[in-house]
C-alpha cells in the first residue's frame, strides 16, 4: 500500500534525471526508466512535465507536442495509454491534476526542479551541481519533430541559465579574492562557451591572477588556434592585447611564442574578429564539445550570422546608422492565453518601425530567439548587430491594457527612454504608432506624425478576433498538414467574429495554398479557387496589406504565372520591408526569372534583417547556387546541418551543390539524412539524386511510387519529370513536364534544376517561355 503523500513529500521515492542522459531512478537506486529505447516516450513526457515545474502542461499542449499529425481522437487515446503505462510501471500517484497534468512532488523529485529552485534562491553552487550535462543529452524521438524542437529550445535555455550561474560564482570568487574557485568556475564556463573571446579573456585573467602566466598564455594560444580552425579568422584584438600585456609582465617567458595566424582579406569596416559573446560568433560547433554545442538551437542559429558576416568578399557588412531589435513583450496578464497578444503587438511594432526612414529593424525570428533569455543587453546587441533594443511588457485586464516599453542603448545597457501606456484594448494599433513615433524621435530620425500615422495597418477592434488571428499564424502550426488545419480553424473563427478584418483572409489563403498539393479532402483546383477568393476579399478590405499581395504572388507562382508574380511580391516587400519571409520568396522569384544579382542582393538583405533565421540563411545559399558559386553556398549551409529537426531545403541545396561538383556520395548522404522527415515533400529530389548518382534501381522504386500517387491524385508531374531527368531519360521528362501545366502545382526548386539540366534542348526553351521564367 502506498505511503500517505504527507509522509512521502519530504523524501520522494523516485528521482527523474534530465541533465545528461535521462533516467528515472526508483527506490534503492534501481533504474526504472532509461535502460531501454522502449522507455523513450515515457521519459519524454516526464521530462516535459518536469520542465514545466509546478505549472504543468495542458492535455492539448501534450497532444500537439507528441502526436501533431494524428486525429484528435487517436491522439487523446495515445495520451491516455501513455499516462496509464507510466502509472502502471512507476506509481499510481505520479501525476497530480487532470488538466493540466503535473508531476506529483510527493512521488518524484527532479534535477531540473532543483536547478530552478536553487537559481531562484541564489544558491548558484547547488544549481550548477545539478546541471551536470546537456538537457536530455543524446535523447531523441523518431516520430515527434515538435518534441525535438521543444527539447532543443529548452536545452538552449538551460545551458544559458547554467552559464549565468557559473558567471555569478566566478564574479563572487573574484570579489573575495578566491583565485582557485574563480579559476574552477571560469574553466567550466570556457567548456560551455569555447569560442567566446570575452570568456577566453576572463579565463586568461583568472590564470594570471592565480599566478600562472604560462597557463594563461597557453590558453590564449589554444583559443587563437581554435578560432582559426573553426571560424577561419583571427582572434579578437582583446586576446592579442591581453597576451602582450601578460608577456610584458612575465619575467621567465615560460610560454611559447605566439601562433601566427593568416588573416583573411576583410572589409575595412569589419575586422572579422569574434565578438565578445560566443552566441554572436560561433560558426561551427567545436568538435570536442559537439555533444553540447551542436544541440543548442539559438547558438547554432546565431552562428549563421557570424559565418555570413565573416565571408570576405561577398557578404556586405551591417549598414551604419540606427538599428533596433524589438524583443518579445513579456506577458503580465493573468491568463496564459493572453501570451499571443504580446507577440502580436511585438510583431506589429516591428512592422511599423520598419517603415521609419533610416532605421534598420530586425525581423521576428531573430528577435524572438531571445525570448526568456538571460543574455545581457550587450550580448543581444552584438548578436543581432543593432545599436538599440526595445523591450517591455503588456498586461490585459478585460477591456483595458497596459503597455510598458523601454528603449535601450545596446552598447552600455543604459535606458534612453521609457513610457507606460494605459489604453482601451481597441486603441492598441494607435498605441503602436505612438511608440514608433517616440522611438523615432528619440533616435533623432526625421519623420512626421503624418508619416507614422500612415504606417498603421488597418486592424480590428475585436480583440478576440485579433488573438484568433495570431494563433492561426503561430509558426508552430506550419510544420504539418494537420496542424495547418488547426490554423485554418482559428482564422475562420477570427473572420466569423469580424468579417471586415482583412488580415485573416490573406493568411487563410496562404494555408489553403499550402494544402493544395497534398490534401485529399479537396481538389487542388478547388483549393486554388478558395485561395483566390480569399485574397480578393483581403485586398478589397485593405489594398495595402502586404500579406495579401504576398499570397497573391504565391498563388500566381503556383499556377505558373512566374513573371507576373514578381511585381506582386515586390509590392508586398515595399509594404512590409522588415518581413524577411517575403524577401525570401522574392529571392526565389528573382532566381526563377534570371535576375541573379537582384536575388543575391535580396537574400543578403533578408539575412541582415533576420540574421538568426535558418531559412533566410538557406536562401542566401540558394542565391549563391544560382550564380554557380557552390563553394560559397556550401559554406553558408554548413552551420545549418546541426539544426534539429533538419531544415529540408538546406540539405536539398547542399545535395544539388555536391552533384554539380561531382561529389555523388556526399549528395546521397545529404538527401538520405532528410528522407524520413521530408516524407512525400522530399521524395522527388531524393529519387532525382539517387538517379543522378547512378543508383538507378533505388530511384526507379521511388519513381514507381510517385507515378502511382499521381494516378490517384493527379498531382506531382513536375516531380516525376525531375526524377526522369536524374535518370537521364529526357523524352520521358518532357512528357511529364507537358502534363504539369494541366492541373499541377509549380515546384520552384525542381523546376530550376530541370531548366539547368535540360538546357540546350529546344523543348526546354518552350517550357521556359510557357512557364514565364
XYZ file of C-alpha atoms in Angstrom:
773
model
C 0.000 0.000 0.000
C 1.327 3.459 -0.905
C 2.510 5.776 1.873
C 0.431 8.903 2.562
C 1.526 11.906 0.487
C 2.366 13.951 3.576
C 4.894 11.358 4.659
C 6.402 10.836 1.244
C 6.689 14.530 0.244
C 9.932 15.153 2.138
C 11.637 12.150 0.588
C 10.046 11.162 -2.746
C 10.822 7.566 -3.721
C 11.563 8.418 -7.357
C 14.143 10.749 -8.909
C 13.966 11.994 -12.513
C 17.319 12.903 -14.029
C 17.084 15.174 -17.103
C 20.581 16.679 -17.272
C 22.731 14.239 -19.227
C 21.143 11.007 -20.489
C 17.667 10.932 -18.913
C 16.536 8.258 -16.485
C 14.044 7.644 -13.718
C 15.606 6.160 -10.582
C 13.379 4.303 -8.137
C 13.738 3.079 -4.573
C 17.102 1.514 -3.694
C 18.707 3.247 -6.690
C 17.117 0.950 -9.284
C 16.722 2.428 -12.793
C 13.018 2.207 -13.570
C 13.107 4.024 -16.932
C 16.120 4.692 -19.133
C 17.615 1.255 -19.681
C 15.727 0.606 -22.914
C 14.777 2.518 -26.042
C 11.185 1.444 -25.336
C 11.213 3.902 -22.415
C 11.852 6.939 -24.599
C 8.296 8.216 -24.953
C 7.603 7.765 -21.242
C 10.776 9.645 -20.341
C 9.968 12.353 -22.890
C 6.570 13.010 -21.300
C 8.065 13.062 -17.803
C 10.773 15.496 -18.970
C 8.186 17.867 -20.469
C 6.212 17.883 -17.240
C 9.382 18.304 -15.168
C 10.473 21.318 -17.229
C 7.063 22.938 -16.748
C 7.681 22.813 -12.959
C 4.508 23.402 -10.960
C 2.624 24.857 -13.941
C 2.159 21.520 -15.641
C 1.068 21.043 -19.239
C -2.444 21.062 -20.671
C -3.578 17.958 -22.481
C -3.962 19.901 -25.732
C -0.324 21.022 -25.486
C 0.803 17.446 -24.971
C -1.228 16.268 -27.967
C 0.421 18.834 -30.264
C 3.853 18.042 -28.865
C 3.747 14.269 -29.284
C 1.034 13.455 -31.855
C 0.612 16.519 -34.110
C -0.324 14.502 -37.193
C -2.878 12.202 -35.535
C -6.593 12.779 -35.406
C -7.863 14.340 -32.177
C -9.475 11.098 -31.052
C -6.440 8.966 -31.796
C -4.055 11.449 -30.144
C -6.176 11.584 -26.980
C -6.278 7.796 -26.867
C -2.478 7.638 -27.254
C -2.026 10.133 -24.418
C -4.306 8.165 -22.095
C -2.396 4.973 -22.904
C 0.931 6.677 -22.202
C -0.244 8.102 -18.866
C -1.657 4.704 -17.905
C 1.598 2.928 -18.807
C 3.630 5.319 -16.661
C 1.294 4.899 -13.699
C 1.445 1.108 -14.000
C 5.256 0.964 -14.296
C 6.052 3.655 -11.706
C 3.357 4.747 -9.244
C -0.378 5.302 -9.489
C 0.054 8.713 -7.848
C 2.895 10.017 -10.037
C 0.628 12.625 -11.664
C -1.349 15.325 -9.931
C -4.198 17.094 -11.665
C -6.170 16.059 -14.698
C -5.764 19.127 -16.916
C -3.135 20.469 -16.766
C -1.102 17.364 -15.989
C 1.650 17.832 -13.379
C 4.235 15.645 -11.687
C 3.413 14.855 -8.084
C 6.319 16.189 -5.946
C 5.382 13.673 -3.238
C 6.272 10.855 -5.631
C 9.080 12.155 -7.829
C 11.776 14.814 -7.469
C 13.652 16.211 -10.487
C 17.081 17.666 -11.078
C 15.606 20.396 -13.292
C 13.278 21.358 -10.446
C 16.229 21.526 -8.045
C 18.148 23.635 -10.555
C 15.286 26.121 -10.939
C 14.659 26.452 -7.192
C 18.376 26.922 -6.455
C 18.653 29.625 -9.107
C 15.612 31.400 -7.655
C 17.054 31.273 -4.130
C 20.530 32.373 -5.233
C 22.148 29.004 -4.350
C 24.223 29.053 -7.518
C 26.771 26.418 -6.496
C 23.991 23.920 -5.843
C 22.378 24.961 -9.127
C 25.476 24.259 -11.255
C 25.965 20.972 -9.420
C 22.522 19.940 -10.690
C 23.216 20.764 -14.355
C 25.985 18.213 -14.869
C 25.341 17.759 -18.594
C 23.201 18.975 -21.502
C 19.456 18.666 -21.015
C 18.273 15.229 -22.282
C 21.733 14.559 -23.712
C 21.683 12.141 -26.651
C 17.908 11.751 -26.396
C 15.530 11.633 -29.364
C 12.091 10.541 -30.518
C 11.856 9.154 -34.049
C 8.430 10.494 -34.978
C 7.921 13.671 -32.927
C 9.630 16.671 -34.572
C 7.615 19.064 -32.384
C 9.060 17.415 -29.279
C 12.558 17.546 -30.753
C 12.228 21.265 -31.380
C 10.908 21.869 -27.878
C 13.844 19.868 -26.494
C 16.417 21.926 -28.412
C 14.937 25.222 -27.227
C 14.771 24.004 -23.632
C 18.344 22.710 -23.859
C 19.494 26.110 -25.067
C 17.638 27.958 -22.307
C 19.024 25.742 -19.558
C 22.571 25.911 -20.915
C 22.360 29.713 -20.848
C 20.985 29.663 -17.281
C 23.744 27.325 -16.158
C 26.378 29.588 -17.701
C 24.841 32.623 -15.988
C 25.060 30.829 -12.632
C 28.699 29.961 -13.287
C 29.446 33.565 -14.202
C 27.865 34.715 -10.951
C 30.041 32.260 -8.991
C 33.181 33.369 -10.819
C 32.402 37.036 -10.158
C 31.772 36.355 -6.457
C 35.024 34.406 -6.144
C 36.931 37.237 -7.827
C 35.425 39.759 -5.424
C 36.501 37.600 -2.465
C 39.991 37.064 -3.890
C 39.404 33.287 -4.061
C 41.546 32.638 -7.147
C 41.255 28.838 -7.003
C 37.437 28.862 -7.046
C 37.337 31.594 -9.658
C 39.619 29.531 -11.914
C 37.420 26.442 -11.428
C 34.276 28.294 -12.465
C 35.942 30.049 -15.412
C 37.153 26.700 -16.751
C 33.596 25.373 -16.711
C 32.363 28.498 -18.485
C 35.039 28.057 -21.160
C 33.919 24.446 -21.651
C 30.383 25.691 -22.306
C 31.390 28.661 -24.483
C 34.784 27.877 -26.077
C 34.596 30.392 -28.938
C 33.740 33.483 -26.906
C 36.589 35.986 -26.801
C 35.314 37.515 -23.546
C 35.168 34.072 -21.906
C 38.682 33.253 -23.158
C 39.991 36.565 -21.833
C 38.311 36.009 -18.457
C 39.949 32.595 -18.128
C 43.359 34.039 -19.078
C 42.969 36.715 -16.389
C 41.917 34.080 -13.857
C 45.076 32.078 -14.603
C 47.212 35.214 -14.335
C 45.619 36.353 -11.061
C 46.248 32.860 -9.689
C 49.944 33.371 -10.521
C 50.143 31.155 -13.607
C 51.005 33.408 -16.546
C 52.274 30.425 -18.529
C 48.872 28.697 -18.411
C 47.193 32.000 -19.304
C 49.347 32.430 -22.412
C 48.908 28.790 -23.401
C 45.138 29.128 -23.201
C 45.317 32.252 -25.348
C 47.262 30.333 -27.990
C 44.827 27.405 -27.883
C 41.973 29.868 -28.279
C 43.656 31.536 -31.280
C 44.184 28.156 -32.930
C 40.562 27.179 -32.249
C 39.217 30.409 -33.763
C 41.431 29.996 -36.814
C 40.252 26.418 -37.337
C 36.561 26.862 -36.573
C 35.899 30.423 -37.774
C 38.675 30.878 -40.333
C 39.542 34.240 -38.830
C 41.912 35.858 -36.363
C 41.308 36.175 -32.633
C 39.891 39.413 -31.311
C 42.199 42.356 -30.518
C 41.268 41.872 -26.829
C 43.012 38.472 -26.726
C 46.058 39.699 -28.614
C 46.444 42.746 -26.372
C 45.935 40.699 -23.205
C 48.586 38.187 -24.292
C 51.009 41.053 -24.988
C 50.318 42.505 -21.540
C 50.891 39.164 -19.830
C 54.165 38.624 -21.673
C 55.420 42.034 -20.670
C 54.645 41.171 -17.048
C 56.295 37.785 -17.229
C 59.963 37.555 -16.268
C 60.518 33.953 -17.211
C 58.891 33.982 -20.666
C 57.772 30.446 -19.999
C 55.087 30.476 -22.618
C 55.906 29.516 -26.215
C 55.910 32.261 -28.857
C 52.505 33.366 -30.140
C 50.976 31.471 -33.021
C 50.963 33.479 -36.243
C 47.653 33.072 -37.973
C 46.698 34.037 -41.517
C 44.303 36.969 -41.553
C 41.591 36.848 -44.220
C 41.104 39.818 -46.517
C 38.386 41.799 -44.830
C 36.458 44.939 -45.411
C 37.847 47.992 -43.686
C 34.550 48.255 -41.857
C 34.809 44.876 -40.188
C 37.810 43.207 -38.606
C 36.456 39.677 -38.821
C 37.318 39.187 -35.158
C 34.908 37.280 -32.952
C 32.604 39.424 -30.889
C 32.587 39.226 -27.132
C 29.858 36.641 -26.866
C 30.107 33.219 -28.449
C 26.480 33.369 -29.426
C 27.338 36.051 -31.931
C 30.352 34.377 -33.409
C 30.097 30.654 -33.360
C 30.187 29.360 -36.907
C 30.539 25.632 -36.446
C 30.347 23.645 -33.221
C 33.695 22.826 -31.631
C 34.259 19.162 -32.379
C 35.378 18.450 -28.823
C 32.157 19.908 -27.474
C 29.804 18.823 -30.250
C 27.510 16.968 -27.889
C 26.648 20.208 -26.142
C 27.028 22.926 -28.721
C 25.530 21.191 -31.747
C 22.233 20.914 -29.947
C 21.804 24.489 -28.775
C 19.409 25.953 -31.285
C 19.920 29.622 -30.605
C 23.707 29.328 -30.613
C 23.566 27.404 -33.864
C 21.270 29.985 -35.377
C 23.476 32.868 -34.266
C 26.429 31.062 -35.783
C 24.835 31.513 -39.193
C 25.092 35.243 -38.774
C 28.735 35.079 -37.880
C 29.525 32.913 -40.866
C 27.787 35.221 -43.289
C 29.380 38.279 -41.701
C 32.887 36.817 -41.940
C 32.621 35.926 -45.617
C 35.392 38.083 -47.004
C 34.210 39.430 -50.314
C 30.571 38.590 -50.722
C 28.633 39.465 -47.592
C 28.048 43.131 -47.054
C 28.619 44.427 -43.567
C 25.740 45.700 -41.457
C 24.901 49.209 -42.584
C 25.714 52.208 -40.461
C 23.113 54.403 -38.873
C 20.365 53.456 -36.462
C 19.228 49.893 -35.963
C 16.875 48.262 -33.496
C 15.543 44.913 -32.341
C 12.094 44.731 -30.740
C 12.280 41.952 -28.159
C 9.097 39.955 -27.387
C 6.930 41.864 -24.917
C 6.539 39.955 -21.666
C 3.000 38.822 -20.899
C 1.944 40.027 -17.435
C -1.725 39.136 -17.866
C -3.353 36.685 -15.513
C -4.286 34.257 -18.281
C -1.648 32.317 -20.210
C -3.895 32.550 -23.279
C -3.048 36.247 -23.451
C 0.589 35.462 -24.320
C -0.245 35.681 -28.013
C -1.311 39.297 -27.523
C 2.193 40.340 -26.507
C 3.643 38.523 -29.502
C 1.173 40.219 -31.809
C 1.960 43.689 -30.502
C 5.677 42.933 -30.845
C 5.233 41.914 -34.484
C 3.122 44.983 -35.211
C 5.788 47.226 -33.665
C 8.411 45.566 -35.866
C 6.260 46.213 -38.937
C 5.525 49.833 -38.019
C 9.117 50.716 -37.098
C 10.354 49.142 -40.332
C 8.626 51.975 -42.170
C 10.682 54.647 -40.375
C 13.268 56.001 -42.850
C 16.856 55.423 -41.790
C 16.046 52.714 -39.235
C 17.073 49.073 -39.737
C 14.689 46.778 -37.865
C 15.446 43.136 -37.058
C 12.742 40.680 -38.115
C 10.725 38.298 -35.985
C 12.794 35.081 -35.939
C 15.945 36.732 -34.644
C 14.192 38.992 -32.146
C 12.105 36.135 -30.737
C 15.201 33.936 -30.352
C 15.909 35.855 -27.154
C 12.549 35.181 -25.514
C 13.137 34.052 -21.912
C 16.846 34.503 -22.461
C 19.146 35.660 -19.706
C 21.580 37.074 -22.248
C 22.907 40.536 -21.473
C 21.879 43.603 -23.456
C 25.362 43.795 -24.968
C 25.254 40.121 -25.991
C 21.911 40.593 -27.734
C 23.070 43.783 -29.421
C 26.273 42.153 -30.644
C 24.446 39.024 -31.793
C 21.920 40.989 -33.841
C 24.304 43.816 -34.826
C 21.972 46.537 -33.610
C 22.573 49.763 -31.750
C 19.312 49.758 -29.803
C 16.804 47.402 -28.206
C 13.137 47.963 -27.410
C 11.770 45.786 -24.613
C 8.779 45.850 -22.326
C 5.624 44.143 -21.166
C 1.907 44.041 -21.853
C -0.906 43.403 -19.393
C -4.505 42.879 -20.429
C -7.361 43.345 -17.988
C -10.824 42.888 -19.513
C -11.213 45.775 -21.966
C -8.089 47.680 -20.875
C -4.389 47.118 -21.419
C -1.149 48.466 -20.022
C 1.979 48.530 -22.179
C 5.359 49.414 -20.707
C 8.277 49.926 -23.102
C 11.906 50.893 -22.702
C 14.412 51.965 -25.363
C 17.922 50.761 -24.533
C 21.370 51.629 -25.831
C 22.813 48.207 -26.703
C 26.398 49.329 -26.102
C 26.104 50.005 -22.389
C 22.589 48.919 -21.444
C 21.504 52.403 -20.458
C 17.851 53.424 -20.756
C 17.339 56.141 -23.357
C 13.575 56.454 -22.978
C 10.727 54.655 -21.258
C 6.984 55.102 -21.142
C 3.831 53.420 -19.865
C 0.652 53.434 -21.968
C -2.719 52.689 -20.382
C -5.394 52.430 -23.047
C -8.557 50.660 -24.021
C -7.892 47.458 -25.879
C -9.412 48.816 -29.108
C -6.743 51.561 -29.136
C -3.953 49.007 -29.492
C -2.964 49.898 -33.057
C -2.883 53.611 -32.269
C -0.595 52.949 -29.295
C 1.826 51.118 -31.570
C 2.106 54.224 -33.699
C 2.678 56.391 -30.629
C 5.509 54.103 -29.554
C 7.044 54.117 -33.031
C 6.902 57.893 -33.196
C 8.516 58.239 -29.771
C 11.303 55.809 -30.715
C 11.963 57.634 -33.981
C 12.180 60.978 -32.213
C 14.480 59.613 -29.517
C 16.814 58.241 -32.185
C 16.839 61.607 -33.967
C 15.255 60.149 -37.085
C 13.387 62.563 -39.286
C 9.783 61.564 -39.656
C 6.480 63.332 -39.306
C 3.457 62.480 -37.245
C 1.570 62.115 -40.530
C 4.146 59.654 -41.829
C 3.893 57.456 -38.752
C 0.106 57.564 -38.810
C 0.118 56.424 -42.417
C 2.122 53.392 -41.357
C -0.677 51.935 -39.282
C -2.082 48.839 -40.880
C -5.874 48.572 -40.615
C -6.738 46.048 -37.940
C -9.783 45.128 -35.934
C -11.450 46.490 -32.840
C -12.434 42.962 -31.869
C -9.602 41.768 -29.643
C -10.887 38.180 -29.689
C -10.669 38.157 -33.493
C -7.159 39.597 -33.315
C -5.992 36.919 -30.862
C -7.508 34.152 -33.003
C -5.643 35.619 -35.982
C -2.397 35.471 -34.022
C -2.994 31.849 -33.047
C -3.749 30.939 -36.639
C -0.387 32.387 -37.669
C 1.643 30.628 -34.976
C 4.793 29.266 -36.705
C 4.374 26.028 -34.738
C 1.221 25.304 -36.750
C 3.084 25.346 -40.063
C 5.073 22.152 -39.510
C 2.476 19.598 -40.624
C -0.718 19.472 -42.666
C -2.801 18.502 -39.637
C -1.501 21.499 -37.700
C -2.167 23.746 -40.707
C -5.821 22.705 -40.483
C -5.811 23.878 -36.866
C -4.564 27.240 -38.123
C -7.395 27.342 -40.651
C -9.916 26.786 -37.856
C -8.517 29.702 -35.838
C -8.570 32.029 -38.846
C -12.125 31.071 -39.787
C -13.170 31.869 -36.215
C -11.442 35.268 -36.460
C -13.372 36.060 -39.654
C -16.630 34.936 -38.031
C -16.043 37.486 -35.262
C -15.072 40.325 -37.623
C -15.813 39.832 -41.310
C -14.210 43.225 -42.118
C -10.804 42.196 -40.746
C -8.535 41.784 -43.786
C -5.503 40.014 -42.307
C -7.127 36.605 -41.572
C -8.316 36.316 -45.187
C -4.753 36.683 -46.516
C -3.322 34.206 -44.019
C -6.137 31.755 -44.701
C -5.410 31.939 -48.436
C -1.775 31.027 -47.831
C -2.751 27.999 -45.736
C -5.071 26.769 -48.482
C -2.162 27.109 -50.917
C -0.052 25.059 -48.513
C -2.571 22.209 -48.646
C -3.256 22.412 -52.390
C -0.613 19.873 -53.357
C -1.184 17.251 -50.673
C -4.780 17.419 -49.452
C -7.268 14.649 -50.177
C -10.391 16.406 -48.818
C -10.473 18.993 -51.606
C -9.051 19.006 -55.127
C -6.122 21.227 -55.983
C -8.277 23.382 -58.276
C -10.841 23.838 -55.510
C -8.150 24.915 -53.058
C -6.776 27.416 -55.571
C -10.217 28.923 -56.161
C -10.759 29.255 -52.415
C -7.370 30.947 -52.034
C -8.102 33.324 -54.902
C -11.440 34.420 -53.434
C -9.867 34.950 -50.005
C -7.082 37.112 -51.453
C -9.585 39.167 -53.422
C -11.587 39.725 -50.252
C -8.492 40.739 -48.263
C -7.404 43.280 -50.857
C -10.884 44.724 -51.127
C -10.784 45.391 -47.390
C -7.169 46.608 -47.325
C -5.433 47.291 -50.678
C -2.127 47.899 -48.856
C -1.989 44.647 -46.893
C 1.453 43.203 -47.618
C 0.456 39.655 -46.704
C -2.384 39.745 -49.246
C -0.050 40.826 -52.062
C 2.450 38.164 -50.972
C -0.258 35.486 -51.005
C -1.425 36.618 -54.449
C 2.139 36.318 -55.725
C 2.400 32.797 -54.311
C -0.890 31.880 -55.957
C 0.354 33.188 -59.299
C 3.638 31.315 -58.933
C 1.755 28.160 -58.025
C -0.220 28.427 -61.248
C 2.815 29.005 -63.494
C 2.486 32.792 -63.790
C 6.083 33.386 -62.780
C 6.838 36.767 -64.362
C 3.516 38.237 -63.329
C 4.065 37.150 -59.731
C 7.248 39.231 -59.331
C 5.642 42.720 -59.162
C 3.122 41.434 -56.617
C 5.883 40.192 -54.325
C 7.874 43.385 -54.835
C 4.781 45.317 -53.774
C 4.467 43.145 -50.662
C 8.098 43.786 -49.710
C 7.673 47.535 -50.191
C 4.648 47.483 -47.873
C 6.333 45.383 -45.164
C 10.105 45.877 -45.564
C 11.034 44.120 -42.302
C 9.309 40.886 -43.308
C 12.164 38.534 -44.093
C 9.806 35.790 -45.292
C 8.535 37.998 -48.126
C 12.119 38.758 -49.122
C 12.933 35.041 -49.225
C 10.061 34.456 -51.644
C 11.205 37.413 -53.736
C 14.711 35.908 -53.841
C 13.252 32.707 -55.290
C 11.296 34.628 -57.921
C 14.352 36.637 -58.967
C 16.267 33.381 -59.417
C 13.466 31.868 -61.492
C 13.338 34.915 -63.751
C 17.101 35.092 -64.264
C 17.744 38.154 -62.078
C 20.586 36.549 -60.141
C 22.234 39.779 -58.953
C 18.909 41.012 -57.601
C 18.371 37.648 -55.918
C 21.712 37.851 -54.133
C 21.035 41.416 -53.004
C 17.583 40.469 -51.705
C 18.893 37.378 -49.907
C 21.607 39.406 -48.201
C 19.036 41.942 -47.073
C 16.884 39.157 -45.603
C 19.850 37.865 -43.589
C 20.630 41.366 -42.319
C 17.030 41.800 -41.224
C 16.755 38.349 -39.648
C 20.292 37.084 -39.048
C 19.199 34.105 -36.938
C 16.643 32.820 -39.436
C 17.670 29.414 -40.825
C 15.515 29.883 -43.926
C 16.985 33.323 -44.686
C 20.488 31.894 -44.486
C 19.463 28.946 -46.661
C 18.053 31.301 -49.304
C 21.342 33.200 -49.354
C 22.989 29.873 -50.187
C 20.305 29.385 -52.850
C 21.280 32.703 -54.424
C 24.916 31.587 -54.480
C 23.902 28.337 -56.212
C 22.046 30.296 -58.886
C 25.336 32.076 -59.634
C 27.248 28.747 -59.751
C 29.092 29.571 -56.541
C 28.658 26.212 -54.860
C 31.632 26.550 -52.527
C 30.129 29.734 -51.089
C 26.727 28.057 -50.863
C 28.103 25.029 -49.008
C 29.951 27.299 -46.588
C 26.733 29.211 -45.937
C 24.834 25.943 -45.379
C 27.410 24.271 -43.128
C 26.108 25.662 -39.796
C 22.556 24.584 -40.671
C 23.475 20.901 -40.587
C 23.134 20.892 -36.797
C 19.524 22.047 -36.740
C 17.026 19.565 -35.349
C 14.639 18.833 -36.901
C 16.689 19.398 -40.065
C 15.860 22.229 -42.437
C 14.806 20.346 -45.569
C 15.764 22.975 -48.106
C 19.251 23.285 -46.600
C 20.049 19.631 -47.296
C 18.372 19.854 -50.700
C 20.532 22.829 -51.675
C 23.649 21.106 -50.354
C 22.900 17.890 -52.259
C 22.422 19.810 -55.521
C 25.753 21.565 -54.962
C 27.502 18.251 -54.363
C 26.003 16.821 -57.548
C 27.190 19.844 -59.521
C 30.682 19.312 -58.083
C 30.629 15.586 -58.935
C 30.584 14.561 -55.250
C 27.874 11.908 -55.568
C 28.310 10.131 -52.241
C 28.076 13.397 -50.332
C 24.920 14.270 -52.276
C 23.313 10.941 -51.402
C 24.267 11.367 -47.745
C 22.519 14.746 -47.669
C 19.221 13.525 -49.148
C 19.165 10.366 -47.047
C 19.697 12.495 -43.948
C 16.320 14.166 -44.566
C 14.491 11.317 -46.297
C 12.384 10.415 -43.264
C 11.361 13.902 -42.065
C 10.846 15.124 -45.639
C 8.393 12.346 -46.479
C 6.476 12.917 -49.716
C 7.728 16.519 -49.858
C 11.336 15.495 -50.436
C 10.744 12.202 -52.223
C 11.254 13.556 -55.763
C 14.575 15.207 -55.012
C 15.688 12.079 -53.161
C 14.883 9.973 -56.224
C 16.468 12.534 -58.571
C 19.699 12.490 -56.561
C 19.818 8.675 -56.468
C 19.287 8.539 -60.222
C 21.900 11.203 -60.968
C 24.362 9.401 -58.682
C 23.911 6.071 -60.506
C 21.640 4.224 -58.055
C 19.089 3.554 -60.782
C 17.083 0.772 -59.155
C 16.557 2.740 -55.922
C 15.485 5.800 -57.910
C 13.109 3.710 -60.043
C 11.448 2.239 -56.946
C 10.653 5.713 -55.637
C 9.545 6.819 -59.108
C 7.051 3.956 -59.390
C 5.501 5.022 -56.102
C 5.254 8.627 -57.294
C 3.575 7.622 -60.560
C 1.029 5.532 -58.651
C 0.286 8.515 -56.415
C -0.142 10.741 -59.479
C -2.751 8.347 -60.888
C -4.761 8.701 -57.661
C -4.374 12.444 -57.051
C -3.498 13.943 -60.418
C -0.587 15.985 -58.995
C 3.181 15.559 -58.970
C 4.008 15.692 -62.688
C 6.923 18.104 -62.199
C 8.339 15.834 -59.512
C 8.163 12.856 -61.842
C 9.803 14.845 -64.634
C 12.622 15.715 -62.250
C 13.279 12.053 -61.430
C 13.316 11.085 -65.115
C 15.847 13.875 -65.652
C 18.060 12.404 -62.939
C 17.818 9.027 -64.653
C 18.873 10.619 -67.948
C 15.542 9.938 -69.677
C 14.886 13.299 -71.287
C 11.961 12.277 -73.507
C 10.034 10.917 -70.525
C 10.872 14.050 -68.571
C 9.316 16.265 -71.240
C 6.199 14.089 -71.426
C 5.608 14.703 -67.732
C 6.507 18.371 -67.972
C 3.730 18.813 -70.523
C 1.299 17.208 -68.093
C 2.322 19.620 -65.356
C 0.578 22.582 -66.967
C -2.815 20.878 -66.898
C -3.564 20.653 -63.206
C -0.323 20.570 -61.274
C 1.463 22.564 -58.663
C 4.550 24.565 -59.520
C 7.638 23.146 -57.791
C 10.114 26.019 -57.724
C 13.435 24.313 -56.966
C 12.652 21.235 -59.031
C 11.808 23.481 -61.982
C 15.129 25.319 -61.566
C 17.049 22.053 -61.753
C 15.050 20.868 -64.752
C 15.842 24.044 -66.668
C 19.546 23.754 -65.890
C 19.837 20.020 -66.613
C 17.856 20.169 -69.847
C 19.280 23.418 -71.214
C 20.182 23.306 -74.888
C 17.146 21.227 -75.789
C 14.596 23.281 -77.801
C 11.803 21.758 -75.748
C 13.127 23.295 -72.507
C 13.117 26.731 -74.097
C 9.448 26.280 -74.934
C 8.860 25.162 -71.347
C 10.643 28.267 -70.006
C 8.555 30.561 -72.159
C 5.335 28.816 -71.249
C 6.163 28.867 -67.539
C 7.103 32.537 -67.591
C 10.697 32.035 -66.476
